[in-house]
Coordinates of C-alpha atoms and ligand atoms in Angstrom, one line a residue:
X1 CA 47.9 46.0 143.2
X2 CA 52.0 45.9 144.2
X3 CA 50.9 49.7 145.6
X4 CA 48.6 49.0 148.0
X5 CA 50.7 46.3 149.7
X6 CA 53.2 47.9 152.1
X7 CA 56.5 46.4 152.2
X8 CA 56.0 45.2 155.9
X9 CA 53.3 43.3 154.5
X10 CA 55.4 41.4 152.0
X11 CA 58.0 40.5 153.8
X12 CA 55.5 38.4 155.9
X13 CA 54.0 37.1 153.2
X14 CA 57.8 36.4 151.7
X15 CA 58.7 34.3 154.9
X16 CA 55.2 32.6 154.9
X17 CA 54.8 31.4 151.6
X18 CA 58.6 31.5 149.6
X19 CA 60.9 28.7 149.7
X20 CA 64.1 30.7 148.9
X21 CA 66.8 28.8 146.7
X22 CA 70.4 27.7 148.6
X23 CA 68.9 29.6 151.6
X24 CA 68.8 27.9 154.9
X25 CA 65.0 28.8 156.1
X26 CA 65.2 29.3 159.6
X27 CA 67.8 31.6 159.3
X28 CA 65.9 33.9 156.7
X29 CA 62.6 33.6 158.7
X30 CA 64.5 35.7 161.1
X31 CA 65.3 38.5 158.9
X32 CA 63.7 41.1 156.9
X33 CA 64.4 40.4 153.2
X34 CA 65.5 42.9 150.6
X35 CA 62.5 42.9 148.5
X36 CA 63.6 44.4 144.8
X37 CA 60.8 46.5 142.9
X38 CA 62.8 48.1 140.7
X39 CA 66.1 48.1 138.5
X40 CA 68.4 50.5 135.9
X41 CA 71.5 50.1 134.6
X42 CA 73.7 48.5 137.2
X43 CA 71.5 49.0 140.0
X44 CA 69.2 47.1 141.5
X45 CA 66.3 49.6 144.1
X46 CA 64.6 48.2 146.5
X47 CA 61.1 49.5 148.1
X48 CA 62.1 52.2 150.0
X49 CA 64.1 53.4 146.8
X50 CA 67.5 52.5 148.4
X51 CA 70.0 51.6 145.1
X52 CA 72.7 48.8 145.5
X53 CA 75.0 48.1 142.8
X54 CA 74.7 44.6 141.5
X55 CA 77.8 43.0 142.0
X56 CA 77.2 39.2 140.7
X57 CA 74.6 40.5 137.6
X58 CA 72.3 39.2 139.4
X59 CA 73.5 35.5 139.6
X60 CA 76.0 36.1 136.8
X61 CA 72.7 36.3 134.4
X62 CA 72.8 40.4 133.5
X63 CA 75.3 41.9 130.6
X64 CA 74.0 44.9 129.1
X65 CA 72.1 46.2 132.8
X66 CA 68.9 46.5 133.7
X67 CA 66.0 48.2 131.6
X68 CA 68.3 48.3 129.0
X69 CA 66.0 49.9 126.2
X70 CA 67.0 47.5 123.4
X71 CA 66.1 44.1 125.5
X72 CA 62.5 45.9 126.8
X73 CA 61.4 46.5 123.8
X74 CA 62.3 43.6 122.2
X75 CA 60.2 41.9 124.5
X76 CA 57.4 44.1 124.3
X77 CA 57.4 43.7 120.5
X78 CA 57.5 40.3 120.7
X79 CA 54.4 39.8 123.2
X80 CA 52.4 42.4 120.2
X81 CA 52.6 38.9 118.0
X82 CA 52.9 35.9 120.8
X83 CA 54.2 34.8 124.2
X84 CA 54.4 31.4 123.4
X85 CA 53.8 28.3 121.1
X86 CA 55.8 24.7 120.7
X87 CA 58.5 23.6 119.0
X88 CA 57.3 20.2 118.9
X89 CA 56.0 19.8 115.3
X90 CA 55.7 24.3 115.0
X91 CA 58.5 26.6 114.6
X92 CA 58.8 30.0 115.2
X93 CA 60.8 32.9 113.7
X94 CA 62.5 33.8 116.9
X95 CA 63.9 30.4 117.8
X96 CA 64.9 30.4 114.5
X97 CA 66.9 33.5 113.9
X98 CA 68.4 32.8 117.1
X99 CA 69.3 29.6 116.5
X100 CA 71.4 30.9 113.2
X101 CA 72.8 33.9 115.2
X102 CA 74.4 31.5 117.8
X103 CA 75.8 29.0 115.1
X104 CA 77.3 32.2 113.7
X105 CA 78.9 33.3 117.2
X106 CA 79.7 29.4 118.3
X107 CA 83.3 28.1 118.1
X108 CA 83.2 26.9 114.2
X109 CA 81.8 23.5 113.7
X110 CA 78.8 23.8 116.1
X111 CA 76.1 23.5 113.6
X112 CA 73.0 22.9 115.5
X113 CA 70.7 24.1 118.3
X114 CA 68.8 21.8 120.3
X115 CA 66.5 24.3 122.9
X116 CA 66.1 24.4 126.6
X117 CA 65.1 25.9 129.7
X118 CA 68.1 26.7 131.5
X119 CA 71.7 25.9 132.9
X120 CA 70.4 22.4 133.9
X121 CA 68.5 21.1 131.4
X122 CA 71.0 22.3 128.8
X123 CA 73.5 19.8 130.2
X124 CA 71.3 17.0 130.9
X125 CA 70.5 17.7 127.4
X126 CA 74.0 17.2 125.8
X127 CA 74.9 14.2 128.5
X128 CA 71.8 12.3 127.0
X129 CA 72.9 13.2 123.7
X130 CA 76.8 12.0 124.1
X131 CA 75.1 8.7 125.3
X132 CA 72.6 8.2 122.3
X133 CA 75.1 9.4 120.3
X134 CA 77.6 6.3 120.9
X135 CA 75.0 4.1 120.8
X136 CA 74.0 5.4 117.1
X137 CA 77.0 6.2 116.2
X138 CA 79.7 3.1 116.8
X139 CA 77.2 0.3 117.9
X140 CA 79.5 -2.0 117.5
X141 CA 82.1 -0.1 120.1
X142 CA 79.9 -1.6 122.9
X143 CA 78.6 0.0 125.7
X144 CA 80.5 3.8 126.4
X145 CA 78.2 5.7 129.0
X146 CA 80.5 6.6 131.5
X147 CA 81.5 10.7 132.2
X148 CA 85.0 11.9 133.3
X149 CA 84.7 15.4 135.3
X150 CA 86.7 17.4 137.4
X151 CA 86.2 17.6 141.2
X152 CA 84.5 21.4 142.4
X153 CA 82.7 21.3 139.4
X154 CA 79.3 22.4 138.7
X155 CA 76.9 21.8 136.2
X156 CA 73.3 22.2 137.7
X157 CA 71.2 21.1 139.9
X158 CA 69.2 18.5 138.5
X159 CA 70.1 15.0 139.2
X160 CA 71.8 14.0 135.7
X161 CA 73.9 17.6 136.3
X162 CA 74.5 16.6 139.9
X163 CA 76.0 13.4 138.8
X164 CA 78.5 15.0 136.9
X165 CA 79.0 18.0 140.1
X166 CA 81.3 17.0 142.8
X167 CA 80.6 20.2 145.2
X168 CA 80.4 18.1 148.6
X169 CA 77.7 20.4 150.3
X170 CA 75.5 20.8 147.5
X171 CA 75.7 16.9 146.4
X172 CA 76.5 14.4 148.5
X173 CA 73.4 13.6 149.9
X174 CA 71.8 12.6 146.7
X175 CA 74.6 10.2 146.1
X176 CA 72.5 7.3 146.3
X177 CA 70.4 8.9 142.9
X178 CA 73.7 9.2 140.8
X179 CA 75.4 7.8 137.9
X180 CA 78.6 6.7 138.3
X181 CA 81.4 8.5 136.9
X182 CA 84.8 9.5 136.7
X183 CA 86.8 12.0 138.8
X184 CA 89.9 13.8 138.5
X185 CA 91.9 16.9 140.6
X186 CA 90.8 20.4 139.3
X187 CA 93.5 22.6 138.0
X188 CA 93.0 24.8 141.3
X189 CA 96.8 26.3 141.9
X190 CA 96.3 27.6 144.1
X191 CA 95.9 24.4 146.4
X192 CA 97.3 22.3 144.0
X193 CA 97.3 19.0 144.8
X194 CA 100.4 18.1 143.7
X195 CA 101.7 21.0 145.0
X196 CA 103.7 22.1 141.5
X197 CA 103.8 25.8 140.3
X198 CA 102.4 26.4 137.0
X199 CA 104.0 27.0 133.8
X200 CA 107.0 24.5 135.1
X201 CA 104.6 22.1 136.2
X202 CA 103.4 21.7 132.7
X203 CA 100.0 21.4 133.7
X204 CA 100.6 18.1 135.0
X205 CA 97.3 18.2 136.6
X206 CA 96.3 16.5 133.5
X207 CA 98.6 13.3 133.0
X208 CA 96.3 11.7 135.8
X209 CA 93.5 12.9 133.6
X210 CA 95.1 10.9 130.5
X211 CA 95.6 7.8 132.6
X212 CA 92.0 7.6 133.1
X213 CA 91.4 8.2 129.3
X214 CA 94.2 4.9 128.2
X215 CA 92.6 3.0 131.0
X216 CA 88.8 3.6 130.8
X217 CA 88.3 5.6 127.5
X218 CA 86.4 3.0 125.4
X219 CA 83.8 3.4 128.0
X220 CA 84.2 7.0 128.4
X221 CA 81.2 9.0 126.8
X222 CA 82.3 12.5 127.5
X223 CA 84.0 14.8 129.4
X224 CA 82.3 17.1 130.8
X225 CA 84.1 21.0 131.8
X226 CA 83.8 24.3 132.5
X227 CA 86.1 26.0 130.3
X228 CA 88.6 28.4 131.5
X229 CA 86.6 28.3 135.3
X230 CA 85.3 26.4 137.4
X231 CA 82.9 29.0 138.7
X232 CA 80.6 27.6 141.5
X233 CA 83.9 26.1 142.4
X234 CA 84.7 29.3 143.8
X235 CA 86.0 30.9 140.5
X236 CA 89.3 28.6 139.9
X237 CA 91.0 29.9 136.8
X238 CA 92.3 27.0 134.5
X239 CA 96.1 27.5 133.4
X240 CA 96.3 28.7 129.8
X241 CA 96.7 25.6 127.7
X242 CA 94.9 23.5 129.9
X243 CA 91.5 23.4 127.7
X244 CA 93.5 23.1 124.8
X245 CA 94.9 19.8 125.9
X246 CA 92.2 18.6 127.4
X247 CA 90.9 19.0 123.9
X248 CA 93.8 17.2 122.1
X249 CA 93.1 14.2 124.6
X250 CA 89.5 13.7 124.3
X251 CA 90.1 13.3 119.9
X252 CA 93.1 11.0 120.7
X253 CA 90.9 8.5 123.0
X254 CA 87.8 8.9 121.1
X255 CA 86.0 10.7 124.2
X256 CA 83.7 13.8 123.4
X257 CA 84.3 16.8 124.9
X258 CA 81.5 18.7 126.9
X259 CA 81.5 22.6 127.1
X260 CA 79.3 23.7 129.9
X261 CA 79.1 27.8 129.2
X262 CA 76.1 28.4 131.2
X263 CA 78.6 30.9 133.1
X264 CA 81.0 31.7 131.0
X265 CA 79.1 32.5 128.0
X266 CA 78.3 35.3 126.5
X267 CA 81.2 37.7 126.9
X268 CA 81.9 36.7 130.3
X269 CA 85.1 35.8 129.7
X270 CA 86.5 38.4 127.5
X271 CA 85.6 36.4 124.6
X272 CA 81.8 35.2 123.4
X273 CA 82.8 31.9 124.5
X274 CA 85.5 31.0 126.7
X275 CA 86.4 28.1 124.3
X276 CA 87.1 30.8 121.7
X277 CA 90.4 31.6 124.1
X278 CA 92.0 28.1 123.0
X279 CA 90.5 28.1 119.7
X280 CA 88.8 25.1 120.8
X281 CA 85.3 23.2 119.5
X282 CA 83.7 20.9 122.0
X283 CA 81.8 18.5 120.5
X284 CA 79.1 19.9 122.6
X285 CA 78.3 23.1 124.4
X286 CA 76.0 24.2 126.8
X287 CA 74.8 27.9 126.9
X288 CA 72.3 29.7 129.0
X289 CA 72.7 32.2 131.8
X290 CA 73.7 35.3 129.7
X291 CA 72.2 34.2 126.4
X292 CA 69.0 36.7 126.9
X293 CA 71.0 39.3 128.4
X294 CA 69.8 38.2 132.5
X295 CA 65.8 39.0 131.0
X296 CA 64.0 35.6 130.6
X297 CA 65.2 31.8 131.7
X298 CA 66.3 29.8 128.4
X299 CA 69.4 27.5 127.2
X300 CA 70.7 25.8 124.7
X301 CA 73.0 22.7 124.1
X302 CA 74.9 23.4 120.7
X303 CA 76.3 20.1 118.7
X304 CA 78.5 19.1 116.0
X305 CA 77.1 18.0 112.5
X306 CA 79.1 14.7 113.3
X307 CA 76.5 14.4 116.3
X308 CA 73.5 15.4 115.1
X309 CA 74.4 13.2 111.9
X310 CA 74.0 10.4 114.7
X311 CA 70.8 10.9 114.9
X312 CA 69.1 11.3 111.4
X313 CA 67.3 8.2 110.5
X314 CA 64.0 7.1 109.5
X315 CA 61.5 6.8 112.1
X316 CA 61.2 3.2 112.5
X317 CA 64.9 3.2 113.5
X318 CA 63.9 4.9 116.9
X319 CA 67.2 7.4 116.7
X320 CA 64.9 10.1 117.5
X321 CA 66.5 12.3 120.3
X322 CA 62.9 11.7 122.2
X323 CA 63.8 14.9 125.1
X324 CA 62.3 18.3 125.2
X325 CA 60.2 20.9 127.8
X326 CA 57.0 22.3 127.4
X327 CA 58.6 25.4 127.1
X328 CA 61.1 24.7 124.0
X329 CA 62.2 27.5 122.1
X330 CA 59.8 30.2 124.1
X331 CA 59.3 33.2 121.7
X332 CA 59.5 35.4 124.5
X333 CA 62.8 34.5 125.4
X334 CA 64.4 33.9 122.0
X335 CA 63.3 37.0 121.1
X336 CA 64.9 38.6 124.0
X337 CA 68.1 37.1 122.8
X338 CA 68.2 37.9 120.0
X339 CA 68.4 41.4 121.2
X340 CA 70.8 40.8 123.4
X341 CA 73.0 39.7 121.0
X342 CA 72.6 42.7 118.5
X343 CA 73.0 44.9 121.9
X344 CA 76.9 42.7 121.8
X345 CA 77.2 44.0 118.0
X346 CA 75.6 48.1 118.5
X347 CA 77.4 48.9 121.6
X348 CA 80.9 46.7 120.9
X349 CA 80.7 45.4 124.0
X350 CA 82.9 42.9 123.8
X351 CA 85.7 45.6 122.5
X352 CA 84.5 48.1 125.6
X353 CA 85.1 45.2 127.8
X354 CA 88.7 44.5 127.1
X355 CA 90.1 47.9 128.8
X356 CA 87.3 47.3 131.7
X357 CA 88.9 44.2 132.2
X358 CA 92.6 45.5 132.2
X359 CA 90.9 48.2 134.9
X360 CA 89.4 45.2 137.3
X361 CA 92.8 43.9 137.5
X362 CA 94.5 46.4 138.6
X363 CA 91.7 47.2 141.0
X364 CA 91.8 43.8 142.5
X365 CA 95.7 43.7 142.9
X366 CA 95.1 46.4 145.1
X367 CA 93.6 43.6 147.5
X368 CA 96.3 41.4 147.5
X369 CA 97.8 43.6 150.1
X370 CA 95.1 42.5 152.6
X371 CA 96.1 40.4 155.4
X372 CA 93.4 37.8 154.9
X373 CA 93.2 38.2 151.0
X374 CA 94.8 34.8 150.0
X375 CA 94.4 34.1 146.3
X376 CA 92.2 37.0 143.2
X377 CA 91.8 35.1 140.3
X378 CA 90.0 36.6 137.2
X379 CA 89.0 35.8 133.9
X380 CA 87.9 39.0 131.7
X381 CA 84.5 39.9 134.3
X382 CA 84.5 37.0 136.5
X383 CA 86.2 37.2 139.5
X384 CA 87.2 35.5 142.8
X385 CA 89.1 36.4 145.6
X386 CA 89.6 33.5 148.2
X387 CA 89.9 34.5 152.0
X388 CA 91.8 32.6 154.3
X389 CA 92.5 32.6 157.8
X390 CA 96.4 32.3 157.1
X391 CA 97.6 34.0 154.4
X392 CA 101.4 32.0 154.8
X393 CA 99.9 28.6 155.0
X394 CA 97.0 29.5 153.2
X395 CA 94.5 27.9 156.2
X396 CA 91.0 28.2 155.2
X397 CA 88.4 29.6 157.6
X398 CA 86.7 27.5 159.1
X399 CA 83.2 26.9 156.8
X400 CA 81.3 27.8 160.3
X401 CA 82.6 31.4 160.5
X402 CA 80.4 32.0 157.1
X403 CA 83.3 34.7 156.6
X404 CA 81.9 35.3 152.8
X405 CA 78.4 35.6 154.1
X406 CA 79.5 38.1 156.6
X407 CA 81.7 39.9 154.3
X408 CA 78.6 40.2 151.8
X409 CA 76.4 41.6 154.8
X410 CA 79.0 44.3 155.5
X411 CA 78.7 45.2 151.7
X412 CA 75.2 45.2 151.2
X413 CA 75.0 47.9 154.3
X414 CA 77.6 50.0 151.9
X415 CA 75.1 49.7 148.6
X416 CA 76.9 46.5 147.5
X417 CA 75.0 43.8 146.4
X418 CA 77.1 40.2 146.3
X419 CA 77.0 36.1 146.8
X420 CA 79.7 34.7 148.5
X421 CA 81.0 31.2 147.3
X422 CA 81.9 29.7 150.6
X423 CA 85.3 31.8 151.5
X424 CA 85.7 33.2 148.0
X425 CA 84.3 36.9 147.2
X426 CA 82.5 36.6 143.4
X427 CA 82.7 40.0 142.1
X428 CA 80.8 39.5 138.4
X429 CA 79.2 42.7 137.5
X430 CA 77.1 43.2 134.1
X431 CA 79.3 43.4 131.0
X432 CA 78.3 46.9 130.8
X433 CA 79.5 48.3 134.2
X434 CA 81.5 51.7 133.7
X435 CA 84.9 52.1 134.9
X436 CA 83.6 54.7 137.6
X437 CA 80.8 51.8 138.8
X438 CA 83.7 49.0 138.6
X439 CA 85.8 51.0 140.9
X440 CA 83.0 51.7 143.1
X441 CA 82.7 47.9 143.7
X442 CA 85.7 46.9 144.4
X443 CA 86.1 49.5 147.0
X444 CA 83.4 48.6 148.5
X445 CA 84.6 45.1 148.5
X446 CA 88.0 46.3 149.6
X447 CA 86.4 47.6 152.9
X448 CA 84.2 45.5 153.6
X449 CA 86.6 42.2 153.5
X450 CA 88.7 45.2 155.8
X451 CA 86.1 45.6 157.8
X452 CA 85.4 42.0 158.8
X453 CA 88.4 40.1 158.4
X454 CA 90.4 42.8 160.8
X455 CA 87.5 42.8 163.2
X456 CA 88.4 41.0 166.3
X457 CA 86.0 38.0 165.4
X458 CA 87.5 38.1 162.0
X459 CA 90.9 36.7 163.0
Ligands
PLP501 C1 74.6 28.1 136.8 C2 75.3 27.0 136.1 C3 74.6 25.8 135.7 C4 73.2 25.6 136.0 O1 72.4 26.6 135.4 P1 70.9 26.8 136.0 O2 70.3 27.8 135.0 O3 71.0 27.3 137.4 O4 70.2 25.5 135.9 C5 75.3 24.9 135.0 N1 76.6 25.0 134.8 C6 77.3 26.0 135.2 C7 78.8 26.1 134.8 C8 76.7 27.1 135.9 O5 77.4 28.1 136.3

């Protein structure tokens, strides 16, 4: 069937029928798309059999590559017995394996695995749970429903998620649909607010952070973070200490602490979990993107016994967490984890990562030359490298000038797959990227930001 279709054909059929996500339309109706068929290790093939190195793992989803052997058959072994059957009143071994693997993996003290579909749902998930949790918990401690998060953050798309996002483009005009919450300054040093320079400043970024939690903490829920960084943000890197403390503050008001992993999970970081860097539990965690190795969509939101002890009762007394999808605990996709994670145990990757890390740093410090190369932050295999018009007073360009878009463009023409944040490069390439591959993307990145940024039109 895909054979007899000719790629011209597609492409009509992609810009007649597909609704593309974060894409402006009108703009895409105008071009011919890049329509993948095919995919191997760090490549990604299109249909005329050109290869492009996936820079971003596809969204920041892919460790291990593509067609890893392990993950396809561990799919294909699990579709021999089932695709699919509820969780709601049936198990399945799978889901349940899984569910003890992560526990094992988790910071220590996550003791439980509540199933979902993706980034998302996985934090709507624990933000219910924080506020049922109260209720059940200390009902005498009267009403504490309010979340404390950080401006740039990101934690989905959904409306619960976008009530706890504060990205202006993507969320403000659903405003009207939100919760009300809490905001506070981001530790971006870059353009630090206060203008302080971290370590002397202490990370005073979170005294304001504490004042909210003396004033308003009895009615504080949760606080909700992304550990270590703010990705969608545009990859701002938290000072060491700062999740730590954020930590120590949430047990001394009586506030739980959120752990949105979706993108830092799962080795991304250097560690499994970016929490293990501080030593730190959240009281609850949300996981997804890399949990089944970039192969099929599913998340989970990891609690505390304390939590889920919140929640046991009989039935009369209603403390039933009443939330799930039709799609809970998909064997297919458990399954699919599961190998991903004993891929993590047979091919070390998380102790073959630490050098490749040590490598992509010195790579990217050979950027910081660049005229129009303001800030590279990186944590383990995320990165970010924030252009600016003016590197000396660290001017932005303007957002019309779509100067990461362009820069993209230039590197998919040189076989280099990437998505821009606004004016910060992403480079996130799978876990398993060779040195030889890593160095081929960052020159590639290297030129193209040349390329652009030192074009006339690029000043
Ligand atoms: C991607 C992401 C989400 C949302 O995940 P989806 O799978 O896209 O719904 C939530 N939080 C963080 C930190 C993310 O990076």
């Amino acid at each position: 069937m895909q054979k007899r279709v000719t790629t011209t054909q597609l492409g009509q059929w992609d810009r007649t029928y597909l609704w593309h996500p974060f894409t402006q339309m009108q703009e895409w109706e105008t071009e011919e798309p890049l329509i993948i068929e095919r995919g191997t290790g760090v490549y990604l093939i299109d249909r005329a059999g050109r290869k492009y190195l996936d820079g971003t793992s596809s969204i920041w989803v892919n460790l291990h590559g593509h067609r890893h052997r392990i993950l396809d058959r561990a799919l294909r072994d699990q579709l021999n017995r089932i695709a699919h059957s509820t969780l709601l009143g049936l198990s399945n071994t799978p889901a349940i394996l899984l569910a003890r693997e992560l526990i094992r993996l988790a910071p220590k003290g996550l003791r439980r695995v509540f199933y979902s579909d993706d980034g998302s749902t996985a934090v709507e998930a624990a933000l219910k749970m924080a506020v049922q949790y109260w209720q059940q918990h200390d009902p005498a401690a009267g009403p504490k429903h309010l979340f404390l998060h950080l401006k740039l953050a990101y934690h989905g798309d959904t409306i619960g998620a976008v009530s706890v996002g504060n990205i202006e483009a993507f969320h403000s005009r659903f405003k009207p649909l939100l919760f009300p919450t809490l905001e506070a300054d981001p530790p971006y040093c870059y353009r630090c607010p206060l203008n302080l320079r971290f370590p002397s400043c202490k990370i005073a970024c979170l005294d304001p952070i504490e004042q909210i939690m003396r004033a308003r903490g009895h009615e504080l829920a949760g606080v909700i973070i992304e550990p270590l960084v703010q990705a969608a943000a545009g990859m701002i890197t938290a000072p060491p200490g700062y999740l730590k403390r954020l930590r120590e503050l949430c047990t001394r008001y009586n506030i739980l602490l959120i752990a949105d992993e979706v993108a830092t999970g799962f080795g991304r970081t250097g560690k499994m979990f970016a929490c293990h860097h501080e030593d730190v539990t959240p009281d609850l965690m949300a996981i997804s993107k890399g949990i089944t190795g970039g192969y099929m969509p599913l998340a989970a939101t990891l609690a505390t016994e304390n939590i889920y002890a919140a929640f046991r009762g009989t039935f009369e007394e209603l403390k039933t967490f009443f939330h799930g999808h039709s799609y809970t605990g998909n064997q297919l996709g458990c399954a699919v984890a599961l190998a991903n994670l004993a891929v993590f145990r047979k091919e070390r990757t998380l102790v073959r990562l630490r050098p490749k890390i040590a490598v992509m740093t010195r790579l990217l410090n050979s950027m910081t030359s660049l005229r129009h190369v303001g800030d590279i932050r990186q944590q383990g295999f995320m990165a970010g490298i924030e252009l600016v018009k003016n590197k000396q007073s660290r001017e932005p360009y303007p957002f019309e000038m779509r100067i990461g878009h362009r820069v993209a463009q230039e590197a998919r023409g040189r076989g280099l797959l990437l998505r821009p944040l606004g004016n910060v490069m992403v480079l996130m390439p799978p876990l398993a990227t060779t040195v030889p591959a890593l160095t081929r993307m960052v020159t590639l990145l290297r030129e193209s930001i040349q390329q652009v940024t030192d074009s006339r039109s690029g000043q």
